[in-house]
Short mmCIF file of C-alpha atoms and ligand atoms in Angstrom, two decimals:
data_model
loop_
_atom_site.label_atom_id
_atom_site.label_comp_id
_atom_site.label_asym_id
_atom_site.label_seq_id
_atom_site.Cartn_x
_atom_site.Cartn_y
_atom_site.Cartn_z
CA MET F 1459 -36.78 -61.79 98.35
CA SER F 1460 -39.71 -59.66 97.13
CA TYR F 1461 -41.32 -56.93 99.19
CA ASP F 1462 -44.87 -55.66 99.08
CA LYS F 1463 -44.67 -52.03 100.22
CA VAL F 1464 -41.05 -51.25 100.99
CA GLU F 1465 -38.09 -50.85 98.66
CA VAL F 1466 -34.63 -52.30 98.86
CA PRO F 1467 -32.20 -49.38 98.30
CA GLU F 1468 -30.50 -49.56 94.92
CA GLU F 1469 -27.14 -48.65 96.35
CA GLY F 1470 -25.71 -50.90 98.99
CA GLU F 1471 -25.23 -54.64 99.29
CA ALA F 1472 -26.57 -57.38 101.52
CA ILE F 1473 -24.60 -58.64 104.50
CA GLU F 1474 -24.06 -62.39 104.09
CA PHE F 1475 -23.88 -65.06 106.80
CA ASP F 1476 -22.39 -68.49 105.99
CA GLY F 1477 -23.48 -70.21 109.20
CA GLU F 1478 -20.29 -69.19 111.02
CA SER F 1479 -19.32 -65.65 110.22
CA LEU F 1480 -20.67 -62.50 108.61
CA SER F 1481 -19.30 -60.97 105.51
CA VAL F 1482 -19.93 -57.25 105.61
CA PRO F 1483 -19.65 -55.08 102.48
CA ASP F 1484 -18.43 -51.47 102.73
CA ASN F 1485 -21.94 -50.16 102.14
CA PRO F 1486 -24.36 -52.64 103.75
CA ILE F 1487 -28.14 -52.41 103.53
CA ILE F 1488 -29.45 -51.93 107.06
CA PRO F 1489 -33.20 -52.15 107.77
CA ILE F 1490 -34.50 -49.63 110.32
CA ILE F 1491 -37.82 -49.33 112.17
CA TYR F 1492 -38.34 -45.82 113.53
CA GLY F 1493 -40.97 -47.13 115.94
CA ASP F 1494 -43.81 -45.50 117.87
CA GLY F 1495 -43.89 -42.38 120.04
CA ILE F 1496 -40.42 -40.83 120.37
CA GLY F 1497 -39.09 -43.26 117.75
CA VAL F 1498 -39.66 -40.50 115.16
CA ASP F 1499 -37.30 -38.29 117.15
CA VAL F 1500 -34.53 -40.66 118.19
CA ALA F 1501 -34.30 -42.87 115.08
CA PRO F 1502 -33.38 -40.13 112.56
CA ALA F 1503 -30.93 -38.71 115.11
CA ALA F 1504 -29.27 -42.12 115.39
CA GLN F 1505 -29.18 -42.54 111.60
CA ASN F 1506 -27.42 -39.21 111.30
CA VAL F 1507 -24.74 -40.09 113.87
CA LEU F 1508 -24.16 -43.69 112.74
CA GLU F 1509 -23.81 -42.61 109.13
CA ALA F 1510 -21.29 -39.94 110.11
CA ALA F 1511 -19.21 -42.47 112.07
CA ALA F 1512 -19.38 -44.94 109.16
CA ASN F 1513 -18.33 -42.26 106.65
CA ALA F 1514 -15.49 -41.06 108.87
CA THR F 1515 -14.01 -44.58 108.88
CA GLY F 1516 -14.32 -45.44 105.20
CA HIS F 1517 -17.77 -47.08 105.19
CA ASP F 1518 -21.32 -46.15 104.29
CA ILE F 1519 -24.80 -47.35 105.29
CA SER F 1520 -27.78 -47.81 102.93
CA TRP F 1521 -30.83 -47.58 105.15
CA MET F 1522 -33.96 -49.55 104.30
CA ARG F 1523 -36.96 -48.11 106.14
CA VAL F 1524 -39.40 -50.82 107.27
CA TYR F 1525 -42.44 -50.54 109.51
CA ALA F 1526 -43.94 -51.95 112.70
CA GLY F 1527 -46.49 -50.73 115.23
CA GLU F 1528 -48.74 -47.75 114.53
CA ARG F 1529 -46.95 -46.73 111.35
CA ALA F 1530 -47.28 -50.28 109.97
CA GLN F 1531 -51.04 -49.99 110.32
CA GLU F 1532 -50.99 -46.76 108.30
CA GLU F 1533 -48.96 -48.40 105.54
CA TYR F 1534 -50.44 -51.91 105.53
CA GLY F 1535 -53.93 -51.47 106.94
CA GLU F 1536 -55.72 -51.75 110.27
CA GLY F 1537 -54.61 -54.71 112.38
CA THR F 1538 -51.24 -55.27 110.69
CA HIS F 1539 -48.69 -54.38 113.36
CA LEU F 1540 -45.81 -56.48 112.13
CA PRO F 1541 -45.89 -56.91 108.33
CA ASP F 1542 -44.12 -59.82 106.62
CA ASP F 1543 -42.00 -57.24 104.75
CA THR F 1544 -40.41 -56.18 108.02
CA VAL F 1545 -39.59 -59.66 109.27
CA SER F 1546 -38.28 -60.62 105.80
CA ALA F 1547 -36.00 -57.57 105.65
CA PHE F 1548 -34.34 -58.44 108.97
CA GLU F 1549 -34.04 -62.07 107.83
CA GLU F 1550 -32.47 -61.15 104.51
CA PHE F 1551 -30.10 -58.44 105.71
CA HIS F 1552 -29.14 -59.95 109.11
CA VAL F 1553 -28.33 -56.71 110.93
CA GLY F 1554 -30.76 -53.91 111.75
CA ILE F 1555 -31.92 -51.37 114.28
CA LYS F 1556 -35.28 -50.38 115.73
CA GLY F 1557 -36.83 -47.67 117.86
CA PRO F 1558 -39.36 -48.40 120.61
CA LEU F 1559 -42.78 -49.91 119.97
CA THR F 1560 -45.85 -49.29 122.12
CA THR F 1561 -47.41 -52.32 123.84
CA PRO F 1562 -50.84 -51.89 125.45
CA VAL F 1563 -51.10 -53.46 128.93
CA GLY F 1564 -53.66 -56.24 129.38
CA ALA F 1565 -56.00 -56.66 126.42
CA GLY F 1566 -54.91 -56.18 122.82
CA PHE F 1567 -52.09 -57.69 120.79
CA ARG F 1568 -49.01 -59.31 122.26
CA SER F 1569 -45.84 -57.30 122.45
CA LEU F 1570 -44.39 -56.64 119.00
CA ASN F 1571 -40.93 -56.67 120.52
CA VAL F 1572 -41.51 -60.15 121.88
CA ALA F 1573 -42.98 -61.24 118.52
CA LEU F 1574 -39.97 -59.89 116.58
CA ARG F 1575 -37.51 -61.56 118.92
CA LYS F 1576 -39.36 -64.85 118.53
CA GLU F 1577 -39.79 -64.62 114.74
CA LEU F 1578 -36.08 -63.93 114.25
CA ASP F 1579 -34.96 -66.17 117.12
CA LEU F 1580 -33.03 -63.32 118.70
CA TYR F 1581 -32.28 -65.27 121.82
CA ALA F 1582 -29.86 -62.96 123.63
CA ASN F 1583 -30.72 -59.43 124.69
CA VAL F 1584 -27.43 -57.74 125.47
CA ARG F 1585 -27.29 -54.54 127.50
CA PRO F 1586 -23.93 -52.98 128.29
CA THR F 1587 -24.03 -50.53 131.18
CA TYR F 1588 -21.02 -48.26 131.45
CA HIS F 1589 -20.80 -44.69 132.61
CA LEU F 1590 -20.04 -41.80 130.27
CA ASP F 1591 -18.23 -38.79 131.70
CA GLY F 1592 -20.57 -35.93 132.47
CA VAL F 1593 -23.77 -38.00 132.72
CA PRO F 1594 -25.54 -37.32 136.03
CA SER F 1595 -26.15 -40.42 138.14
CA PRO F 1596 -27.97 -41.12 141.43
CA VAL F 1597 -24.97 -43.03 142.83
CA LYS F 1598 -21.66 -41.72 144.19
CA ASN F 1599 -19.31 -43.69 141.98
CA PRO F 1600 -21.11 -44.39 138.72
CA GLU F 1601 -17.78 -45.07 136.99
CA GLN F 1602 -17.61 -48.36 138.92
CA MET F 1603 -20.48 -49.70 136.84
CA ASP F 1604 -19.18 -51.58 133.82
CA MET F 1605 -21.39 -54.62 133.36
CA VAL F 1606 -22.88 -56.33 130.34
CA SER F 1607 -26.08 -58.26 130.91
CA PHE F 1608 -27.05 -61.18 128.68
CA ARG F 1609 -30.77 -61.67 129.08
CA GLU F 1610 -32.43 -64.79 127.67
CA ASN F 1611 -34.97 -63.50 125.22
CA THR F 1612 -37.24 -66.31 124.08
CA GLU F 1613 -38.61 -68.16 127.11
CA ASP F 1614 -39.43 -67.85 130.83
CA VAL F 1615 -42.73 -66.16 131.73
CA TYR F 1616 -42.34 -64.09 128.53
CA ALA F 1617 -43.07 -67.18 126.40
CA GLY F 1618 -46.68 -65.98 126.34
CA ILE F 1619 -48.17 -69.25 127.60
CA GLU F 1620 -50.89 -67.84 129.86
CA TRP F 1621 -54.64 -67.99 130.30
CA GLU F 1622 -57.06 -65.27 131.35
CA ALA F 1623 -59.18 -65.54 134.50
CA GLY F 1624 -62.75 -66.63 133.82
CA THR F 1625 -62.03 -68.52 130.57
CA ASP F 1626 -62.74 -72.21 129.91
CA GLU F 1627 -59.03 -72.66 129.16
CA VAL F 1628 -57.87 -71.43 132.54
CA GLN F 1629 -60.43 -73.67 134.22
CA GLU F 1630 -59.09 -76.65 132.27
CA VAL F 1631 -55.50 -75.84 133.23
CA ARG F 1632 -56.54 -75.36 136.86
CA GLU F 1633 -58.28 -78.73 136.97
CA PHE F 1634 -55.25 -80.42 135.42
CA VAL F 1635 -52.88 -78.82 137.92
CA GLU F 1636 -55.09 -79.55 140.92
CA GLN F 1637 -56.43 -82.97 140.02
CA GLU F 1638 -53.82 -84.57 137.81
CA MET F 1639 -50.68 -82.98 139.22
CA GLY F 1640 -51.77 -82.99 142.86
CA PHE F 1641 -51.52 -79.29 143.69
CA ASP F 1642 -55.00 -79.34 145.15
CA GLU F 1643 -54.50 -76.86 147.99
CA THR F 1644 -52.12 -74.49 146.29
CA ILE F 1645 -54.25 -72.05 144.32
CA HIS F 1646 -56.73 -69.80 146.16
CA ASP F 1647 -60.41 -70.25 145.33
CA GLY F 1648 -62.02 -67.81 142.90
CA PRO F 1649 -60.88 -66.27 139.62
CA VAL F 1650 -57.26 -66.93 138.67
CA GLY F 1651 -54.95 -66.10 135.78
CA ILE F 1652 -52.34 -68.78 135.10
CA GLY F 1653 -49.03 -68.56 133.23
CA ILE F 1654 -46.33 -71.10 132.50
CA LYS F 1655 -42.61 -70.52 132.93
CA PRO F 1656 -40.59 -72.71 130.58
CA ILE F 1657 -36.80 -72.68 130.98
CA THR F 1658 -35.09 -75.15 128.68
CA GLU F 1659 -31.60 -76.64 128.64
CA PHE F 1660 -31.26 -75.54 125.01
CA GLY F 1661 -32.33 -71.94 125.69
CA THR F 1662 -30.16 -71.64 128.79
CA LYS F 1663 -27.03 -73.16 127.35
CA ARG F 1664 -26.91 -71.10 124.16
CA LEU F 1665 -27.38 -67.92 126.21
CA VAL F 1666 -24.71 -68.79 128.77
CA ARG F 1667 -22.31 -69.83 125.98
CA ARG F 1668 -22.77 -66.44 124.37
CA ALA F 1669 -22.06 -64.67 127.67
CA ILE F 1670 -18.91 -66.73 128.31
CA ASP F 1671 -17.69 -66.26 124.71
CA TYR F 1672 -18.13 -62.52 125.15
CA ALA F 1673 -16.22 -62.55 128.44
CA ILE F 1674 -13.33 -64.42 126.83
CA GLU F 1675 -13.26 -62.22 123.71
CA HIS F 1676 -13.39 -59.00 125.72
CA ASP F 1677 -10.93 -60.10 128.38
CA ARG F 1678 -13.42 -59.84 131.23
CA ASP F 1679 -12.94 -61.56 134.59
CA SER F 1680 -16.28 -63.16 135.43
CA VAL F 1681 -19.71 -64.32 134.33
CA THR F 1682 -22.43 -64.35 137.01
CA LEU F 1683 -25.53 -66.54 136.62
CA VAL F 1684 -28.39 -64.59 138.24
CA HIS F 1685 -31.38 -66.70 139.29
CA LYS F 1686 -34.06 -67.42 141.91
CA GLY F 1687 -33.21 -71.11 142.08
CA ASN F 1688 -33.76 -71.18 145.84
CA ILE F 1689 -37.50 -70.75 145.22
CA MET F 1690 -38.06 -71.87 141.61
CA LYS F 1691 -35.88 -74.95 141.75
CA PHE F 1692 -36.81 -76.63 138.49
CA THR F 1693 -36.77 -73.52 136.31
CA GLU F 1694 -34.35 -70.93 137.70
CA GLY F 1695 -32.41 -73.62 139.59
CA ALA F 1696 -32.07 -75.51 136.32
CA PHE F 1697 -30.84 -72.32 134.65
CA ARG F 1698 -28.01 -72.18 137.21
CA ASP F 1699 -27.17 -75.89 136.87
CA TRP F 1700 -27.17 -75.88 133.05
CA GLY F 1701 -25.15 -72.69 133.09
CA TYR F 1702 -22.49 -74.32 135.27
CA GLU F 1703 -22.55 -77.38 132.99
CA VAL F 1704 -21.57 -75.20 130.03
CA ALA F 1705 -18.79 -73.62 132.09
CA ARG F 1706 -17.41 -76.97 133.26
CA GLU F 1707 -17.80 -79.01 130.11
CA GLU F 1708 -17.14 -76.73 127.15
CA TYR F 1709 -14.25 -74.40 127.86
CA GLY F 1710 -11.39 -76.37 129.39
CA GLU F 1711 -8.96 -74.25 131.36
CA ASN F 1712 -10.25 -70.96 129.98
CA VAL F 1713 -13.16 -71.03 132.38
CA ILE F 1714 -13.30 -71.98 136.04
CA THR F 1715 -16.29 -72.13 138.37
CA GLU F 1716 -16.22 -70.31 141.70
CA ASP F 1717 -16.55 -73.49 143.80
CA THR F 1718 -13.60 -75.15 142.01
CA LEU F 1719 -11.65 -71.97 142.54
CA TRP F 1720 -12.05 -72.26 146.30
CA GLU F 1721 -11.85 -76.06 146.54
CA GLU F 1722 -8.73 -76.42 144.43
CA ARG F 1723 -6.96 -73.07 144.21
CA ASP F 1724 -7.67 -71.24 147.46
CA GLY F 1725 -9.64 -68.58 145.61
CA GLU F 1726 -6.77 -67.71 143.27
CA ALA F 1727 -7.98 -67.58 139.65
CA PRO F 1728 -5.57 -68.70 136.91
CA GLU F 1729 -4.41 -65.78 134.79
CA ASP F 1730 -6.76 -64.97 131.91
CA ALA F 1731 -9.40 -67.47 133.06
CA VAL F 1732 -13.03 -66.38 133.28
CA VAL F 1733 -14.62 -67.22 136.65
CA VAL F 1734 -18.25 -68.36 136.51
CA ASN F 1735 -20.24 -67.82 139.70
CA ASP F 1736 -23.92 -67.43 140.60
CA ARG F 1737 -26.02 -65.09 142.71
CA ILE F 1738 -29.65 -65.08 143.81
CA ALA F 1739 -31.49 -62.35 141.88
CA ASP F 1740 -32.74 -60.32 144.86
CA ASN F 1741 -29.28 -60.32 146.42
CA MET F 1742 -27.87 -59.28 143.07
CA LEU F 1743 -30.09 -56.19 143.05
CA GLN F 1744 -28.24 -55.13 146.21
CA GLN F 1745 -24.82 -56.14 144.95
CA ILE F 1746 -25.02 -53.92 141.88
CA LEU F 1747 -25.25 -51.01 144.33
CA THR F 1748 -22.95 -52.17 147.12
CA ARG F 1749 -20.25 -54.11 145.23
CA THR F 1750 -20.62 -52.60 141.80
CA ASP F 1751 -17.06 -53.07 140.61
CA GLU F 1752 -16.96 -56.79 141.47
CA TYR F 1753 -19.23 -57.78 138.58
CA ASP F 1754 -18.57 -57.99 134.88
CA ILE F 1755 -20.87 -60.08 132.72
CA LEU F 1756 -24.30 -61.21 133.92
CA ALA F 1757 -26.29 -64.10 132.38
CA LEU F 1758 -29.96 -64.06 133.30
CA PRO F 1759 -33.31 -65.66 132.53
CA ASN F 1760 -35.73 -63.32 130.78
CA LEU F 1761 -37.59 -61.71 133.70
CA ASN F 1762 -34.56 -61.25 135.96
CA GLY F 1763 -32.77 -59.75 132.99
CA ASP F 1764 -35.53 -57.26 132.38
CA TYR F 1765 -35.51 -55.99 135.98
CA LEU F 1766 -31.81 -56.11 136.62
CA SER F 1767 -30.64 -54.44 133.44
CA ASP F 1768 -33.02 -51.52 134.03
CA ALA F 1769 -31.66 -51.19 137.57
CA CYS F 1770 -28.10 -51.19 136.21
CA GLY F 1771 -29.17 -48.63 133.61
CA ALA F 1772 -30.48 -46.29 136.32
CA GLN F 1773 -26.99 -46.15 137.86
CA ILE F 1774 -25.39 -44.84 134.69
CA GLY F 1775 -27.92 -42.16 133.80
CA GLY F 1776 -31.23 -43.84 133.05
CA LEU F 1777 -33.38 -44.61 130.08
CA GLY F 1778 -32.19 -41.79 127.87
CA ILE F 1779 -28.74 -43.39 127.85
CA ALA F 1780 -29.15 -47.18 128.24
CA PRO F 1781 -28.45 -49.09 125.01
CA GLY F 1782 -29.22 -52.66 123.99
CA ALA F 1783 -29.18 -55.15 121.13
CA ASN F 1784 -30.71 -58.55 120.43
CA PHE F 1785 -28.61 -61.31 118.94
CA GLY F 1786 -29.33 -64.64 117.25
CA GLU F 1787 -27.17 -66.85 115.03
CA GLY F 1788 -25.77 -64.41 112.46
CA ARG F 1789 -28.27 -61.76 113.45
CA CYS F 1790 -28.33 -58.50 115.36
CA LEU F 1791 -31.23 -56.15 116.00
CA ALA F 1792 -30.15 -53.14 118.03
CA GLU F 1793 -32.73 -51.28 120.14
CA PRO F 1794 -32.65 -48.85 123.05
CA VAL F 1795 -33.85 -50.06 126.44
CA HIS F 1796 -36.43 -47.27 126.72
CA GLY F 1797 -40.00 -47.36 125.43
CA SER F 1798 -42.01 -45.02 123.21
CA ALA F 1799 -42.60 -42.33 125.92
CA PRO F 1800 -45.76 -41.16 124.08
CA LYS F 1801 -46.08 -37.87 125.95
CA TYR F 1802 -42.86 -36.59 124.34
CA ALA F 1803 -43.52 -37.97 120.85
CA GLY F 1804 -42.60 -35.74 117.92
CA GLN F 1805 -41.36 -32.86 120.10
CA ASP F 1806 -37.68 -33.09 119.12
CA LYS F 1807 -36.97 -33.07 122.84
CA VAL F 1808 -35.87 -36.45 124.22
CA ASN F 1809 -32.39 -37.89 124.50
CA PRO F 1810 -31.32 -39.98 121.48
CA SER F 1811 -28.17 -41.33 123.22
CA ALA F 1812 -29.74 -44.72 124.01
CA MET F 1813 -30.65 -45.31 120.37
CA ILE F 1814 -27.29 -43.96 119.16
CA LEU F 1815 -25.34 -46.18 121.58
CA SER F 1816 -27.51 -49.15 120.58
CA GLY F 1817 -26.40 -48.40 117.03
CA ARG F 1818 -22.84 -48.50 118.33
CA LEU F 1819 -23.40 -52.14 119.33
CA MET F 1820 -24.58 -52.80 115.78
CA LEU F 1821 -21.40 -51.21 114.39
CA GLU F 1822 -19.32 -53.44 116.67
CA TYR F 1823 -21.20 -56.48 115.39
CA LEU F 1824 -20.32 -55.42 111.84
CA GLY F 1825 -16.69 -55.42 112.91
CA TRP F 1826 -16.47 -51.63 112.51
CA ASP F 1827 -14.75 -51.08 115.84
CA GLU F 1828 -13.20 -47.77 114.88
CA ALA F 1829 -16.61 -46.33 113.98
CA ALA F 1830 -18.10 -47.77 117.18
CA ASP F 1831 -15.41 -46.15 119.34
CA LEU F 1832 -15.90 -42.84 117.56
CA VAL F 1833 -19.60 -42.91 118.40
CA ARG F 1834 -18.93 -43.52 122.08
CA ASP F 1835 -16.21 -40.87 122.29
CA ALA F 1836 -18.30 -38.28 120.44
CA VAL F 1837 -21.37 -38.86 122.64
CA GLU F 1838 -19.18 -38.56 125.73
CA GLU F 1839 -17.51 -35.41 124.40
CA THR F 1840 -20.87 -33.79 123.62
CA ILE F 1841 -22.32 -34.56 127.04
CA SER F 1842 -19.13 -33.42 128.79
CA SER F 1843 -19.38 -30.10 126.98
CA LYS F 1844 -22.84 -29.79 128.56
CA GLN F 1845 -24.74 -29.53 125.29
CA VAL F 1846 -27.51 -31.85 126.41
CA THR F 1847 -31.18 -32.73 126.07
CA TYR F 1848 -33.72 -31.77 128.74
CA ASP F 1849 -33.41 -34.97 130.81
CA ILE F 1850 -29.73 -34.41 131.50
CA HIS F 1851 -29.95 -30.62 131.53
CA ARG F 1852 -32.31 -30.58 134.49
CA GLN F 1853 -29.82 -32.59 136.55
CA ILE F 1854 -26.68 -30.55 135.94
CA GLU F 1855 -25.46 -27.05 136.74
CA GLY F 1856 -25.35 -24.73 133.74
CA GLY F 1857 -25.02 -26.15 130.26
CA GLU F 1858 -27.12 -25.64 127.16
CA LYS F 1859 -30.45 -27.43 126.66
CA VAL F 1860 -30.67 -28.60 123.05
CA ALA F 1861 -33.23 -30.44 120.91
CA THR F 1862 -32.84 -34.10 119.93
CA SER F 1863 -31.76 -33.16 116.42
CA GLU F 1864 -29.33 -30.45 117.63
CA PHE F 1865 -27.76 -32.89 120.08
CA ALA F 1866 -27.25 -35.37 117.22
CA GLU F 1867 -25.71 -32.60 115.08
CA ALA F 1868 -23.29 -31.74 117.89
CA ILE F 1869 -22.27 -35.41 118.08
CA VAL F 1870 -21.71 -35.47 114.30
CA GLU F 1871 -19.46 -32.41 114.59
CA ASN F 1872 -17.49 -34.12 117.34
CA ILE F 1873 -17.16 -37.25 115.20
CA GLU F 1874 -15.71 -35.14 112.41
CA GLN F 1875 -13.24 -33.52 114.81
CA LEU F 1876 -12.22 -36.75 116.52
CA ALA F 1877 -11.84 -38.80 113.31
P1 NAD G 292 -40.76 -45.36 128.48
O1 NAD G 292 -39.34 -45.81 128.44
O2 NAD G 292 -41.41 -45.16 127.17
O3 NAD G 292 -40.83 -43.96 129.24
C1 NAD G 292 -40.75 -43.76 130.63
C2 NAD G 292 -40.17 -42.37 130.92
O4 NAD G 292 -38.76 -42.44 130.73
C3 NAD G 292 -40.63 -41.29 129.96
O5 NAD G 292 -41.83 -40.70 130.35
C4 NAD G 292 -39.48 -40.32 130.04
O6 NAD G 292 -39.60 -39.52 131.18
C5 NAD G 292 -38.29 -41.24 130.18
N1 NAD G 292 -37.64 -41.53 128.90
C6 NAD G 292 -37.75 -42.65 128.12
N2 NAD G 292 -36.99 -42.54 127.04
C7 NAD G 292 -36.37 -41.36 127.12
C8 NAD G 292 -35.43 -40.68 126.28
N3 NAD G 292 -34.97 -41.22 125.14
N4 NAD G 292 -35.01 -39.44 126.66
C9 NAD G 292 -35.44 -38.89 127.80
N5 NAD G 292 -36.32 -39.48 128.64
C10 NAD G 292 -36.77 -40.71 128.30
O7 NAD G 292 -41.55 -46.39 129.38
P2 NAD G 292 -43.13 -46.61 129.55
O8 NAD G 292 -43.80 -45.28 129.72
O9 NAD G 292 -43.24 -47.62 130.62
O10 NAD G 292 -43.62 -47.28 128.20
C11 NAD G 292 -44.24 -46.61 127.12
C12 NAD G 292 -44.52 -47.61 126.02
O11 NAD G 292 -43.29 -48.14 125.50
C13 NAD G 292 -45.32 -48.84 126.50
O12 NAD G 292 -46.26 -49.15 125.49
C14 NAD G 292 -44.28 -49.93 126.60
O13 NAD G 292 -44.82 -51.21 126.42
C15 NAD G 292 -43.35 -49.57 125.48
N6 NAD G 292 -41.98 -50.11 125.63
C16 NAD G 292 -41.36 -50.53 124.51
C17 NAD G 292 -40.06 -50.99 124.57
C18 NAD G 292 -39.39 -51.44 123.30
O14 NAD G 292 -39.90 -51.16 122.22
N7 NAD G 292 -38.28 -52.13 123.35
C19 NAD G 292 -39.37 -51.01 125.79
C20 NAD G 292 -40.02 -50.53 126.94
C21 NAD G 292 -41.34 -50.07 126.84
#
């Protein structure tokens, strides 16, 4: 592959994917986007920590810096937010990491995050939410939270099929819906914006499969399909039905649905089986607070996933901590849940834990479990010792408030001690 304005590092090798599994060299080339706003603070901090964990476990990382967002415009010219170089690098090297990218609300370009996920077909956004010792939380028992949400990443109302009020297009869609489809008394008179919510069998099933596979591999007890099928019967209801189809038809005795469990086994799950159940999304937002320890893996359509995983994240310490990664076939792009927080940009102030722990997911995907565990333990150790960034410092008694880069250095020191 040839690149216009970025360079492939001379040292390091490409990760290969043969359609089934990855082959990961000891020193893989990993593309990284620093991102907008606080990306310039958290991305180098994460690089520092991830490299230290890789080195401590017999590996290395050759970073390949690529661009998106504001910095891409500086490098590639006005109007180029997502250069071909960047998409090609993630395609060629399979595994990468990115900081946050700014998306203007309303007018302007579509979300770069959404564009990247679509271009690379990163169909599952995975967000583990677990509590680290010492992290302040608004709930009494944050340690009960240990969920992983699998959010569908390519469809639903995020598909971008929408029309602006006042345009000829929206008028055409309105006339079709009212006159051809018979919804003639449904939409109020006057200006209207209209969007379409596609939920496909293909998109649902590959997401649910991934969630169930994860539950089996990680010895988890349940997968919960979270939907609003009571109201949106043919989209969210279909998500539930197709999800159950996967559970019933593809896993034999390894997976059992909640209704079968009660009908045939009096609620007693076979040992080692994963139970698949479903919950209505609004109820689920209560359950994560009131019955936190009853849930394990969540599988959700795009919008529910966005809301619910942020709510889960709040219970374990908020945006400075919450990690995530996007997965496709043979692909992983790790990214923190938080955005570009422009008012803190470049101040060496914010918490890099979310980006570092997102990088941990990337290390796991590489099969570098020892390095991944070191990262988690070292972050936990650093926070427990109360050397923390401002967001955590203001919520705890005592402790030392440190800069983003100092916090990362403290984690590196802990990695070296723990290794
Ligand atoms: P945000 O996550 O950028 O910031 C909200 C607030 O959360 C900040 O003001 C800050 O108080 C806190 N915060 C966020 N990250 C933190 C960190 N690492 N350490 C400490 N505190 C932190 O959300 P926003 O203000 O709604 O969005 C800003 C921009 O980011 C928007 O353009 C939005 O579209 C974009 N965004 C991008 C992504 C992404 O790239 N994946 C995700 C969410 C939002």
